[in-house]
Short mmCIF file of C-alpha atoms in Angstrom, two decimals:
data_model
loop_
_atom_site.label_atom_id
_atom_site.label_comp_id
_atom_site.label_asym_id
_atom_site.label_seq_id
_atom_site.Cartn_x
_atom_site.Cartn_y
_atom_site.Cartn_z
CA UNK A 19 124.85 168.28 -35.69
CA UNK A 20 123.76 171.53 -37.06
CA UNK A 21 124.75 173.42 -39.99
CA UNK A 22 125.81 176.09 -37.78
CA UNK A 23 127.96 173.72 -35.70
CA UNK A 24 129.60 172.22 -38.55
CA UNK A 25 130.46 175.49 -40.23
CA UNK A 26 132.33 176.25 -36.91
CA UNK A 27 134.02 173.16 -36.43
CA UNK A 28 135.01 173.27 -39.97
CA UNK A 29 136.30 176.72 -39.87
CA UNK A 30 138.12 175.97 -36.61
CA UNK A 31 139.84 172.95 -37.74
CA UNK A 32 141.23 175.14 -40.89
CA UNK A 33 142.43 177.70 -38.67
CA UNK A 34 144.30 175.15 -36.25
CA UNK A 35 145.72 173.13 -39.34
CA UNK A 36 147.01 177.18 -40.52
CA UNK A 37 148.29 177.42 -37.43
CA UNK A 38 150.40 174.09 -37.10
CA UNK A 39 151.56 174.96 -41.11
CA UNK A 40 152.49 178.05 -39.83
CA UNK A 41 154.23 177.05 -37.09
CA UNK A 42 156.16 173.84 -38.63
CA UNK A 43 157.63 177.16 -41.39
CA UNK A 44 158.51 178.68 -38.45
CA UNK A 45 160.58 175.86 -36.30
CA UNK A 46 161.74 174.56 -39.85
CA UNK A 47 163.23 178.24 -40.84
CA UNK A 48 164.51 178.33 -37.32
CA UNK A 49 166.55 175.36 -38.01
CA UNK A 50 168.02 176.11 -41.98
CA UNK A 51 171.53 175.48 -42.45
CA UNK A 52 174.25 178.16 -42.91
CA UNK A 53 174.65 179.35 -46.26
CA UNK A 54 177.86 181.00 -47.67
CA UNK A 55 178.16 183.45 -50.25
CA UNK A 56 180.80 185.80 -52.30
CA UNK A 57 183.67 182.96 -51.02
CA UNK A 58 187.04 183.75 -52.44
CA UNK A 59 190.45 182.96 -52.03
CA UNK A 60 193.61 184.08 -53.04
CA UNK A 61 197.07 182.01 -53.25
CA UNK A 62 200.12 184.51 -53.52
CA UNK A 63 203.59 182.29 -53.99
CA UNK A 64 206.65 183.46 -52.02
CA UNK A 65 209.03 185.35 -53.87
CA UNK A 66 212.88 185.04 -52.95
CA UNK A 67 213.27 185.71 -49.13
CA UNK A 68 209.36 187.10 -48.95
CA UNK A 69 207.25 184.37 -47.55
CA UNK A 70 203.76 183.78 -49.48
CA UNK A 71 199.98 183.73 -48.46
CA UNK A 72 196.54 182.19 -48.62
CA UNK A 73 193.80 184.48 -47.66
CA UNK A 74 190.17 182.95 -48.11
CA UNK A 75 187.05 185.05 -46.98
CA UNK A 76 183.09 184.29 -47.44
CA UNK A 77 180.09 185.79 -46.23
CA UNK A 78 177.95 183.04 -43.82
CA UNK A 79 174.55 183.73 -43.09
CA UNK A 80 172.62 181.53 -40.25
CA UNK A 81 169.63 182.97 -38.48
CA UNK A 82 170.67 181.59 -34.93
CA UNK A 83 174.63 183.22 -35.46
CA UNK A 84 177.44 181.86 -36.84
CA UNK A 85 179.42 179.78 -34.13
CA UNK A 86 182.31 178.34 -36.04
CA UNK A 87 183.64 178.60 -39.56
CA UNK A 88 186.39 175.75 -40.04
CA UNK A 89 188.63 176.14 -43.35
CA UNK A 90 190.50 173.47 -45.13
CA UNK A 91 192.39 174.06 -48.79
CA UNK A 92 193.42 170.40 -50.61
CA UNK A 93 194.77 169.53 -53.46
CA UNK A 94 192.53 168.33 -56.19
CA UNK A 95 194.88 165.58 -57.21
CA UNK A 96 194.69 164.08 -53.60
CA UNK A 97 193.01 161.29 -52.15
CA UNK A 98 190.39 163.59 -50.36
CA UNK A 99 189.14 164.18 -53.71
CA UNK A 100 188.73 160.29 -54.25
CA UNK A 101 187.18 159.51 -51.11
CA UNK A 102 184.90 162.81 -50.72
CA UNK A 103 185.94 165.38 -47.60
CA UNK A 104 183.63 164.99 -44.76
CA UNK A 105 182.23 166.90 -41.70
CA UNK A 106 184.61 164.91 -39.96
CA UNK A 107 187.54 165.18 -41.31
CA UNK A 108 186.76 169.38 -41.09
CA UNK A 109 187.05 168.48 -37.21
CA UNK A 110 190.78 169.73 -37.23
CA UNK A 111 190.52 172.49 -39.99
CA UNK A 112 191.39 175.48 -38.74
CA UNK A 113 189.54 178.31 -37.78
CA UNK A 114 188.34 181.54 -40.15
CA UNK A 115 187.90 184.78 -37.91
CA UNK A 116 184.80 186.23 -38.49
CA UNK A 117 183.12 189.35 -37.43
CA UNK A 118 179.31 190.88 -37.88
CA UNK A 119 178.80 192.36 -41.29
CA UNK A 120 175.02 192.66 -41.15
CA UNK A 121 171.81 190.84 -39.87
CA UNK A 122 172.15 187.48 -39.34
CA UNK A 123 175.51 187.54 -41.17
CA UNK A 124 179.13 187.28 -40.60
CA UNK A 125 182.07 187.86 -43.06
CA UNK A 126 184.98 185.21 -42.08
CA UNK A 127 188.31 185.35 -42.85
CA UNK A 128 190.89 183.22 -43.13
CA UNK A 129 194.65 183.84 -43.77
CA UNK A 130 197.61 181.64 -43.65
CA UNK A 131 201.60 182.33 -44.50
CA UNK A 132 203.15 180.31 -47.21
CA UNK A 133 206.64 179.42 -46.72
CA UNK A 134 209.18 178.56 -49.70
CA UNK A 135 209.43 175.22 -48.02
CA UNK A 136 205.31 174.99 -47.92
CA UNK A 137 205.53 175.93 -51.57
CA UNK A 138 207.94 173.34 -52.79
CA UNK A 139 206.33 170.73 -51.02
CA UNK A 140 202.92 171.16 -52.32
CA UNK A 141 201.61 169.32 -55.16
CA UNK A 142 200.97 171.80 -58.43
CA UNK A 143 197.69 172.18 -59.82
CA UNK A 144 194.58 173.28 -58.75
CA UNK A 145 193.18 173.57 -55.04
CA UNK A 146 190.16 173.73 -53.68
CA UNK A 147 188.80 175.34 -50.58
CA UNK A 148 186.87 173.63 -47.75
CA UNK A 149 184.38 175.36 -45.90
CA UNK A 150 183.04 173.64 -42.43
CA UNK A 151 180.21 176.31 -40.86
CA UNK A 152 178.22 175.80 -37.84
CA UNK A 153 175.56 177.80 -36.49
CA UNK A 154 174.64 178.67 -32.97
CA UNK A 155 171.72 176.16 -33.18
CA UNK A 156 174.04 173.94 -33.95
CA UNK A 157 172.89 173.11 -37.91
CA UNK A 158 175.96 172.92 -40.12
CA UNK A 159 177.07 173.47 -43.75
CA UNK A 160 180.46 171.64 -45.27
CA UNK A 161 180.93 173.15 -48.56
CA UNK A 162 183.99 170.83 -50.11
CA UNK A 163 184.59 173.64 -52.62
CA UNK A 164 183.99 176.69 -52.00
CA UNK A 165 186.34 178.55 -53.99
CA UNK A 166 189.46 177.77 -55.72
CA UNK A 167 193.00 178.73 -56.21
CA UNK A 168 195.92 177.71 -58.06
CA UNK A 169 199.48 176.86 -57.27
CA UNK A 170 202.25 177.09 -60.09
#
């Protein structure tokens, strides 16, 4: 084989193994999970005949869209703590609202009403808030604590 050949085949194999590199960056940044940021959540008590809330809202970015935000607060005294909250057990979490708020992102809300009966039948102490999100591509992130709260 010439020198000349070589050269070429060389060069030609570089620019196929750039192109597969490239390529593999671009299915594997195609398929990166969710990721949420600025979550927050807020626990107000109810106060004599005025029922309560929890209102949680975080920013999820996924480059295919955000499908599906699931939301799930728990006690940290509780046996999910113990046992470790899973994807699964998201399954019947309820649902955050969300709505564009730039490219690729959404900001998700999610607010429920506290009654005085929800309030004296929940276990003091701290809280934490589960975060289930799905993308359109179907990739998901399960962030077990995404923010806090506390109930007194």
């Amino acid at each position: 084989m010439s020198r000349r050949v070589a050269l070429a085949v060389a060069a030609g194999v570089v620019s196929l193994g750039g192109a597969a590199a490239g390529a593999f960056a671009l299915a594997y940044a195609g398929e990166q999970t969710p990721t949420l940021t600025h979550s927050t959540a807020r626990y107000t008590a109810p106060d004599g005949d005025r029922d309560g809330s929890l209102a949680f809202v975080t920013d999820v970015t996924a480059s295919s869209g955000v499908k599906s935000v699931k939301v799930l607060a728990w006690p940290q005294n509780s046996s999910l703590a113990e046992k470790g909250l899973t994807a699964k057990d998201m399954a019947a979490a309820q649902s955050a609202v969300c709505r564009p708020s730039g490219q690729d992102t959404a900001r998700c809300t999610y607010t429920t009403e506290v009654t005085t009966a929800d309030a004296e039948s929940s276990p003091r102490g701290a809280w934490h808030v589960a975060v289930l999100a799905t993308a359109q591509d179907g990739t998901t992130t399960l962030d077990t604590e995404a923010a806090d709260f506390s109930v007194r």
